[in-house]
C-alpha cells in the first residue's frame, strides 16, 4: 500500500457536560482527525490530544504541527507501508506519541480496509463485546455527584471511576460507596495530583476503607519510585496511566512495584501496536490491564473497543456510550447493551464519520501530500 496524502482535520464537538479533572475543566472535544489516502483505501485516525497540554505535553495544534512537518513526510516517503511500518518509520522523531498513534491508526485502518480484516481481529481480539465503565468528573457537590453516578448506574455501566484531587476525595468516595453499596465496581483517578507529603498520603490511605478496585495515577508521571513507596503504604492497588509511556516503562513500573494494574491508552504509548505489546507483557505476568480513554469520538472509540476485546483486558475500560460524551457523535453512536459496547466487525476500525456531522464539526482542514 502506498500513502499518497495525509489529511489533517480539526473538529470541535461540545461535551454533554463539562468534564472536570484535577488538571482542569474540559467543555469540548477539540480533536485532530487524520485521514490517509492510499492506492487501496482511505483510513481514519484520531489523535487523543486535547487543545491544551494539561494531561500530558501534547496538544492538538502541536500534534498537527509535528505531523505536518515531521511525521507525515516520513510516511509519504515510504514506497510501501502497512500499519506495522508506521512505528519504525517515525521512531527517529522523539516523543509525540499521540501524534504518532493517530497516524498509525489511520494507516492500520486503510490497510485493513484494503484486505477486509477488522482491526479487532488483526490485534487479536477474543470477545465480541466489552464491559463499559464510565469516568465521572469532579462535581461541585456530593449530591450532584451522586445524582450523576445514579444516572450512570441506571444506564447499566459496569464500573464507575471518580476523578479525585486533594480535598475532593474521601467525602465524595464515601458518599458514593454509602449510596450505591458494596457491589458497585468503583475506582478513582487523581491524574497525578497527590504527593508523598503526610497529608496527601493520609488522604490516600483513608481511601483504603472503601474497597476500591484501584487508585489511578496518584503521583506525577515521572514518580515511579514514589509510586513504589506509596504502594507499600496502601492496601488499594495502584494503577498507572500517565507514567506508562511504552512497554519498556510498563516493565520497569512493574519490576519496581510502582503499580499492580496498568491503564492502556493507545495514544499515550504511541499506538495500538505498542498497546498490544503492553497487553502481552501484562498478560504474561498476570497483571490486569484495562483500556483508558481520552473522550474520543466514535472513531477513536471504535479502535479502543477493538483493543479492549483482547484477552488480558479483564477490567472494564473507560469506554462509554457516545451519549455520555456527545449529543451527536462523529460516527453512528456507540450504545450500551446490558452495560457493554459491541466490538466493530467491519473492515478496519469498522466505522466511518457521518458526512454531515464531519462537515458541521470541522474547524480547519489541511492536506499534506508527497512533493
Ligand atoms: O486520566 O483517564 C484519564 C479524559 C481525558 C484525559 C485523561 C483522562 C480522561 C478520562 C476520561 O478519565 C476517559 C474517557 O471516558 O474517555
Ligand atoms: Mg487517568
Short mmCIF file of C-alpha atoms and ligand atoms in Angstrom, two decimals:
data_model
loop_
_atom_site.label_atom_id
_atom_site.label_comp_id
_atom_site.label_asym_id
_atom_site.label_seq_id
_atom_site.Cartn_x
_atom_site.Cartn_y
_atom_site.Cartn_z
CA UNK A 1 0.00 0.00 0.00
CA UNK A 2 1.30 3.46 -0.91
CA UNK A 3 0.29 6.51 1.13
CA UNK A 4 -0.49 9.41 -1.19
CA UNK A 5 -1.78 12.08 1.18
CA UNK A 6 -2.47 12.79 4.82
CA UNK A 7 -5.45 14.99 5.62
CA UNK A 8 -5.40 16.76 8.97
CA UNK A 9 -8.80 17.87 10.12
CA UNK A 10 -9.74 19.66 13.28
CA UNK A 11 -13.17 19.02 14.72
CA UNK A 12 -14.84 20.59 17.72
CA UNK A 13 -17.66 18.75 19.50
CA UNK A 14 -19.39 20.09 22.61
CA UNK A 15 -19.39 17.69 25.56
CA UNK A 16 -22.82 16.98 27.03
CA UNK A 17 -21.46 18.21 30.39
CA UNK A 18 -18.20 19.87 31.47
CA UNK A 19 -15.61 17.27 32.49
CA UNK A 20 -13.54 18.38 35.50
CA UNK A 21 -10.34 16.65 36.48
CA UNK A 22 -7.52 17.62 38.84
CA UNK A 23 -5.82 19.35 35.88
CA UNK A 24 -8.75 21.42 34.63
CA UNK A 25 -12.19 21.56 33.06
CA UNK A 26 -12.95 20.40 29.53
CA UNK A 27 -16.16 21.54 27.83
CA UNK A 28 -15.44 20.47 24.24
CA UNK A 29 -13.58 17.74 22.47
CA UNK A 30 -11.21 19.59 20.15
CA UNK A 31 -9.83 16.67 18.19
CA UNK A 32 -7.36 16.22 15.39
CA UNK A 33 -8.70 13.69 12.91
CA UNK A 34 -6.32 12.12 10.42
CA UNK A 35 -7.36 10.65 7.08
CA UNK A 36 -4.79 8.85 4.98
CA UNK A 37 -5.38 8.43 1.27
CA UNK A 38 -3.69 5.38 -0.25
CA UNK A 39 -3.75 3.45 -3.52
CA UNK A 40 -6.02 0.86 -1.81
CA UNK A 41 -8.42 2.54 0.61
CA UNK A 42 -8.64 5.53 2.87
CA UNK A 43 -8.13 5.23 6.61
CA UNK A 44 -9.17 7.23 9.64
CA UNK A 45 -7.24 8.06 12.80
CA UNK A 46 -7.94 10.17 15.86
CA UNK A 47 -5.38 11.96 17.99
CA UNK A 48 -6.12 11.82 21.71
CA UNK A 49 -4.54 15.19 22.47
CA UNK A 50 -6.75 17.95 23.87
CA UNK A 51 -6.46 21.61 22.87
CA UNK A 52 -4.27 22.32 25.92
CA UNK A 53 -1.22 20.36 27.14
CA UNK A 54 -2.56 19.54 30.61
CA UNK A 55 -2.94 15.76 30.67
CA UNK A 56 0.47 15.43 29.01
CA UNK A 57 2.77 17.67 26.98
CA UNK A 58 0.87 17.03 23.76
CA UNK A 59 -1.89 19.29 22.44
CA UNK A 60 -3.86 19.30 19.22
CA UNK A 61 -2.09 22.23 17.49
CA UNK A 62 1.28 20.78 18.40
CA UNK A 63 0.30 17.33 17.16
CA UNK A 64 -0.89 18.83 13.89
CA UNK A 65 2.37 20.73 13.50
CA UNK A 66 4.62 17.75 14.16
CA UNK A 67 2.57 15.58 11.81
CA UNK A 68 2.62 18.21 9.10
CA UNK A 69 6.35 18.93 9.30
CA UNK A 70 7.99 15.78 10.66
CA UNK A 71 5.81 12.68 10.72
CA UNK A 72 3.65 12.75 7.58
CA UNK A 73 6.67 13.47 5.31
CA UNK A 74 8.36 10.32 6.68
CA UNK A 75 5.31 8.20 5.83
CA UNK A 76 4.85 9.80 2.42
CA UNK A 77 8.49 8.94 1.64
CA UNK A 78 7.81 5.20 2.00
CA UNK A 79 7.21 3.21 -1.21
CA UNK A 80 5.10 0.66 0.65
CA UNK A 81 3.52 0.85 4.09
CA UNK A 82 1.36 -1.24 6.38
CA UNK A 83 0.31 -0.26 9.90
CA UNK A 84 3.30 -2.23 11.18
CA UNK A 85 5.69 0.07 9.28
CA UNK A 86 4.46 3.30 10.88
CA UNK A 87 6.19 2.98 14.27
CA UNK A 88 9.62 2.15 12.80
CA UNK A 89 9.29 4.90 10.17
CA UNK A 90 8.54 7.51 12.84
CA UNK A 91 10.95 6.27 15.51
CA UNK A 92 13.61 8.86 14.64
CA UNK A 93 11.27 11.58 15.91
CA UNK A 94 11.39 11.83 19.71
CA UNK A 95 8.18 11.95 21.71
CA UNK A 96 4.77 12.94 20.30
CA UNK A 97 3.19 9.54 20.96
CA UNK A 98 -0.40 10.73 20.40
CA UNK A 99 0.50 12.25 17.04
CA UNK A 100 2.25 9.02 16.02
CA UNK A 101 -0.64 6.89 17.28
CA UNK A 102 -3.15 8.86 15.19
CA UNK A 103 -1.12 8.19 12.05
CA UNK A 104 -0.65 4.52 12.91
CA UNK A 105 -4.40 4.15 13.50
CA UNK A 106 -5.20 5.73 10.12
CA UNK A 107 -2.68 3.56 8.26
CA UNK A 108 -3.87 0.40 10.03
CA UNK A 109 -7.45 1.31 9.12
CA UNK A 110 -6.59 1.88 5.45
CA UNK A 111 -4.51 -1.29 5.17
CA UNK A 112 -7.18 -3.43 6.85
CA UNK A 113 -9.97 -1.93 4.74
CA UNK A 114 -7.85 -2.99 1.78
CA UNK A 115 -7.77 -6.61 2.94
CA UNK A 116 -11.22 -6.69 4.56
CA UNK A 117 -9.93 -7.60 8.02
CA UNK A 118 -11.23 -5.92 11.17
CA UNK A 119 -8.84 -4.11 13.50
CA UNK A 120 -10.16 -6.24 16.36
CA UNK A 121 -9.22 -9.45 14.54
CA UNK A 122 -5.88 -8.00 13.50
CA UNK A 123 -4.97 -7.05 17.08
CA UNK A 124 -6.03 -10.44 18.46
CA UNK A 125 -9.46 -9.77 19.96
CA UNK A 126 -11.14 -12.71 21.66
CA UNK A 127 -14.56 -11.32 22.60
CA UNK A 128 -17.48 -9.76 20.69
CA UNK A 129 -18.29 -7.08 23.27
CA UNK A 130 -16.51 -5.26 26.07
CA UNK A 131 -17.60 -4.20 29.54
CA UNK A 132 -18.23 -0.49 29.70
CA UNK A 133 -17.03 1.76 32.50
CA UNK A 134 -17.70 5.45 32.99
CA UNK A 135 -15.35 8.19 34.15
CA UNK A 136 -17.12 10.81 36.28
CA UNK A 137 -15.61 14.25 36.72
CA UNK A 138 -15.21 16.22 39.94
CA UNK A 139 -18.55 17.76 40.88
CA UNK A 140 -19.33 20.91 42.88
CA UNK A 141 -21.32 18.97 45.45
CA UNK A 142 -21.55 15.41 46.70
CA UNK A 143 -25.29 15.39 45.97
CA UNK A 144 -24.73 16.37 42.35
CA UNK A 145 -22.04 13.68 42.06
CA UNK A 146 -24.36 11.02 43.47
CA UNK A 147 -27.07 12.05 41.01
CA UNK A 148 -24.67 11.66 38.09
CA UNK A 149 -23.47 8.28 39.36
CA UNK A 150 -27.09 7.17 39.88
CA UNK A 151 -27.88 8.01 36.26
CA UNK A 152 -24.89 6.03 35.01
CA UNK A 153 -25.71 3.06 37.23
CA UNK A 154 -29.25 3.09 35.85
CA UNK A 155 -27.85 3.25 32.32
CA UNK A 156 -26.05 0.00 33.08
CA UNK A 157 -22.38 0.96 33.36
CA UNK A 158 -20.43 -1.89 34.87
CA UNK A 159 -17.87 0.21 36.67
CA UNK A 160 -17.65 3.81 37.88
CA UNK A 161 -14.46 5.85 38.09
CA UNK A 162 -14.45 9.04 40.12
CA UNK A 163 -11.99 11.80 39.41
CA UNK A 164 -10.40 12.94 42.68
CA UNK A 165 -7.94 15.54 43.90
CA UNK A 166 -6.71 16.60 47.36
CA UNK A 167 -9.75 17.96 49.21
CA UNK A 168 -12.23 16.26 46.87
CA UNK A 169 -11.58 12.61 47.65
CA UNK A 170 -12.67 10.96 50.92
CA UNK A 171 -16.06 12.65 51.21
CA UNK A 172 -17.28 12.00 47.64
CA UNK A 173 -15.93 8.43 47.63
CA UNK A 174 -17.55 7.70 51.00
CA UNK A 175 -20.85 9.16 49.80
CA UNK A 176 -20.89 7.14 46.57
CA UNK A 177 -19.98 3.94 48.41
CA UNK A 178 -22.67 4.58 51.03
CA UNK A 179 -25.35 5.32 48.44
CA UNK A 180 -24.60 2.53 45.92
CA UNK A 181 -23.35 -0.21 48.21
CA UNK A 182 -20.51 -2.66 48.09
CA UNK A 183 -21.47 -4.26 44.74
CA UNK A 184 -20.63 -1.17 42.71
CA UNK A 185 -17.26 -1.58 40.99
CA UNK A 186 -15.63 1.70 41.99
CA UNK A 187 -12.21 3.23 41.35
CA UNK A 188 -10.64 6.69 41.44
CA UNK A 189 -8.28 8.69 39.21
CA UNK A 190 -6.11 11.52 40.56
CA UNK A 191 -4.19 12.45 37.38
CA UNK A 192 -1.06 12.94 39.45
CA UNK A 193 -2.50 15.48 41.89
CA UNK A 194 -1.06 13.96 45.10
CA UNK A 195 2.41 13.97 46.65
CA UNK A 196 4.22 11.88 49.25
CA UNK A 197 3.61 14.55 51.90
CA UNK A 198 1.94 13.21 55.04
CA UNK A 199 -1.42 14.93 54.46
CA UNK A 200 -1.70 13.52 50.93
CA UNK A 201 -0.63 10.04 52.00
CA UNK A 202 -3.14 10.15 54.87
CA UNK A 203 -5.95 11.01 52.46
CA UNK A 204 -4.97 8.20 50.09
CA UNK A 205 -4.73 5.75 52.99
CA UNK A 206 -8.21 6.78 54.11
CA UNK A 207 -9.49 5.60 50.70
CA UNK A 208 -8.45 2.06 51.68
CA UNK A 209 -11.70 1.88 53.67
CA UNK A 210 -13.87 1.96 50.52
CA UNK A 211 -12.88 -1.25 48.73
CA UNK A 212 -11.77 0.50 45.55
CA UNK A 213 -10.61 -1.61 42.60
CA UNK A 214 -7.66 0.72 42.16
CA UNK A 215 -6.25 4.22 42.56
CA UNK A 216 -5.13 5.57 39.20
CA UNK A 217 -2.05 7.78 38.91
CA UNK A 218 -1.94 9.34 42.37
CA UNK A 219 1.52 10.93 41.82
CA UNK A 220 3.03 12.81 38.87
CA UNK A 221 4.07 10.84 35.76
CA UNK A 222 7.82 10.61 36.45
CA UNK A 223 7.36 9.46 40.07
CA UNK A 224 7.92 5.74 39.54
CA UNK A 225 9.93 5.33 42.72
CA UNK A 226 7.36 7.40 44.63
CA UNK A 227 4.57 5.15 43.41
CA UNK A 228 6.53 2.11 44.63
CA UNK A 229 6.82 3.75 48.06
CA UNK A 230 3.14 4.62 48.04
CA UNK A 231 2.18 1.08 47.00
CA UNK A 232 3.83 -0.21 50.19
CA UNK A 233 1.69 2.17 52.26
CA UNK A 234 -1.71 1.46 50.66
CA UNK A 235 -3.93 -1.61 50.54
CA UNK A 236 -5.69 -0.36 47.39
CA UNK A 237 -3.84 -1.40 44.20
CA UNK A 238 -2.09 1.40 42.32
CA UNK A 239 -2.78 1.63 38.58
CA UNK A 240 -0.61 3.85 36.39
CA UNK A 241 -1.88 5.89 33.45
CA UNK A 242 0.36 8.89 32.61
CA UNK A 243 3.54 7.12 33.81
CA UNK A 244 3.24 4.25 31.33
CA UNK A 245 4.56 5.53 28.01
CA UNK A 246 5.76 2.26 26.42
CA UNK A 247 6.11 -1.47 27.01
CA UNK A 248 9.55 -0.62 28.42
CA UNK A 249 8.19 1.74 31.07
CA UNK A 250 5.42 -0.74 31.84
CA UNK A 251 8.02 -3.43 32.53
CA UNK A 252 10.05 -1.02 34.68
CA UNK A 253 7.00 0.12 36.65
CA UNK A 254 6.01 -3.50 37.35
CA UNK A 255 9.58 -4.50 38.27
CA UNK A 256 9.79 -1.56 40.68
CA UNK A 257 6.43 -2.37 42.26
CA UNK A 258 5.17 1.08 41.23
CA UNK A 259 1.84 -0.39 40.10
CA UNK A 260 -0.01 -3.68 40.03
CA UNK A 261 -2.57 -2.74 37.36
CA UNK A 262 -1.98 -0.92 34.06
CA UNK A 263 -4.17 1.55 32.17
CA UNK A 264 -3.50 1.18 28.44
CA UNK A 265 -4.17 4.20 26.22
CA UNK A 266 -3.00 3.73 22.65
CA UNK A 267 -2.30 7.45 22.19
CA UNK A 268 -0.18 7.75 25.31
CA UNK A 269 2.02 4.82 24.30
CA UNK A 270 2.46 5.75 20.62
CA UNK A 271 -0.08 3.47 19.02
CA UNK A 272 -2.26 0.38 19.02
CA UNK A 273 0.63 -1.99 18.28
CA UNK A 274 2.63 -0.78 21.31
CA UNK A 275 -0.59 -1.04 23.33
CA UNK A 276 -0.81 -4.71 22.31
CA UNK A 277 2.82 -5.22 23.41
CA UNK A 278 1.95 -3.80 26.85
CA UNK A 279 -1.10 -6.06 26.94
CA UNK A 280 1.06 -9.09 26.08
CA UNK A 281 3.62 -8.24 28.75
CA UNK A 282 0.94 -7.82 31.41
CA UNK A 283 -0.94 -10.95 30.36
CA UNK A 284 2.28 -12.97 30.65
CA UNK A 285 2.83 -11.56 34.14
CA UNK A 286 -0.74 -11.99 35.30
CA UNK A 287 -1.20 -8.21 35.61
CA UNK A 288 -4.68 -6.83 34.86
CA UNK A 289 -4.94 -4.16 32.17
CA UNK A 290 -7.84 -2.00 31.07
CA UNK A 291 -8.37 0.44 28.24
CA UNK A 292 -8.33 4.12 29.13
CA UNK A 293 -9.92 6.89 27.11
CA UNK A 294 -9.37 10.49 26.05
CA UNK A 295 -13.02 11.44 25.43
CA UNK A 296 -12.62 10.09 21.90
CA UNK A 297 -15.20 10.48 19.17
CA UNK A 298 -16.66 7.33 17.67
CA UNK A 299 -13.53 6.92 15.53
CA UNK A 300 -11.07 6.54 18.39
CA UNK A 301 -13.72 4.73 20.43
CA UNK A 302 -14.13 2.06 17.73
CA UNK A 303 -10.40 1.32 17.77
CA UNK A 304 -10.24 1.38 21.58
CA UNK A 305 -13.14 -1.07 21.82
CA UNK A 306 -11.30 -3.37 19.40
CA UNK A 307 -8.21 -3.24 21.61
CA UNK A 308 -10.21 -3.83 24.79
CA UNK A 309 -11.51 -7.08 23.28
CA UNK A 310 -8.09 -8.71 23.79
CA UNK A 311 -7.89 -11.43 26.45
CA UNK A 312 -5.86 -9.51 29.03
CA UNK A 313 -8.31 -6.60 29.29
CA UNK A 314 -10.03 -8.08 32.32
CA UNK A 315 -11.26 -4.84 33.90
CA UNK A 316 -13.94 -2.58 32.36
CA UNK A 317 -12.45 0.27 30.30
CA UNK A 318 -13.19 3.99 30.14
CA UNK A 319 -15.27 3.08 27.11
CA UNK A 320 -18.65 4.69 27.49
CA UNK A 321 -21.52 5.10 25.06
CA UNK A 322 -21.35 8.08 22.70
CA UNK A 323 -24.19 9.75 24.62
CA UNK A 324 -22.00 10.02 27.75
CA UNK A 325 -19.77 12.42 25.81
CA UNK A 326 -21.66 13.95 22.87
CA UNK A 327 -25.23 14.74 21.87
CA UNK A 328 -24.07 13.96 18.31
CA UNK A 329 -21.05 11.77 17.67
CA UNK A 330 -18.92 11.91 14.54
CA UNK A 331 -19.89 8.29 13.74
CA UNK A 332 -23.02 6.27 14.27
CA UNK A 333 -23.32 6.37 18.05
CA UNK A 334 -21.94 3.63 20.27
CA UNK A 335 -24.75 2.45 22.52
CA UNK A 336 -24.76 0.40 25.69
CA UNK A 337 -26.24 -3.11 25.56
CA UNK A 338 -26.52 -4.51 29.06
CA UNK A 339 -23.52 -2.44 30.14
CA UNK A 340 -21.38 -3.41 27.19
CA UNK A 341 -20.24 -1.99 23.85
CA UNK A 342 -20.16 -4.17 20.74
CA UNK A 343 -16.79 -4.67 19.09
CA UNK A 344 -16.97 -3.48 15.46
CA UNK A 345 -16.51 -6.34 12.99
CA UNK A 346 -16.34 -4.44 9.68
CA UNK A 347 -13.07 -3.88 7.81
CA UNK A 348 -10.53 -1.68 9.59
CA UNK A 349 -11.91 0.20 12.57
CA UNK A 350 -15.38 -0.70 11.30
CA UNK A 351 -16.86 2.80 11.42
CA UNK A 352 -16.60 5.96 9.34
CA UNK A 353 -17.53 9.56 10.10
CA UNK A 354 -21.04 10.64 9.15
CA UNK A 355 -20.50 13.17 6.39
CA UNK A 356 -22.90 15.85 7.56
CA UNK A 357 -21.54 15.65 11.13
CA UNK A 358 -17.98 15.87 9.89
CA UNK A 359 -18.85 18.94 7.84
CA UNK A 360 -20.71 20.52 10.76
CA UNK A 361 -17.89 19.99 13.31
CA UNK A 362 -14.88 20.76 11.16
CA UNK A 363 -13.00 23.94 12.04
CA UNK A 364 -9.96 23.52 9.74
CA UNK A 365 -8.56 21.11 7.14
CA UNK A 366 -5.02 20.78 5.83
CA UNK A 367 -3.68 18.33 3.24
CA UNK A 368 -0.13 17.01 3.26
CA UNK A 369 0.99 15.40 0.02
CA UNK A 370 4.17 13.99 -1.48
CA UNK A 371 6.04 16.91 -3.02
O1 LIG B 1 -6.90 10.33 33.06
O2 LIG B 1 -8.10 8.81 32.25
C1 LIG B 1 -7.78 9.99 32.27
C2 LIG B 1 -10.07 12.00 29.97
C3 LIG B 1 -9.16 12.90 29.43
C4 LIG B 1 -7.86 12.87 29.88
C5 LIG B 1 -7.45 11.94 30.82
C6 LIG B 1 -8.34 11.02 31.34
C7 LIG B 1 -9.69 11.08 30.93
C8 LIG B 1 -10.74 10.23 31.47
C9 LIG B 1 -11.97 10.00 30.62
O3 LIG B 1 -10.71 9.75 32.57
C10 LIG B 1 -11.91 8.70 29.91
C11 LIG B 1 -12.96 8.57 28.84
O4 LIG B 1 -14.10 8.24 29.17
O5 LIG B 1 -12.65 8.79 27.65
MG1 LIG B 2 -6.27 8.56 34.03
#
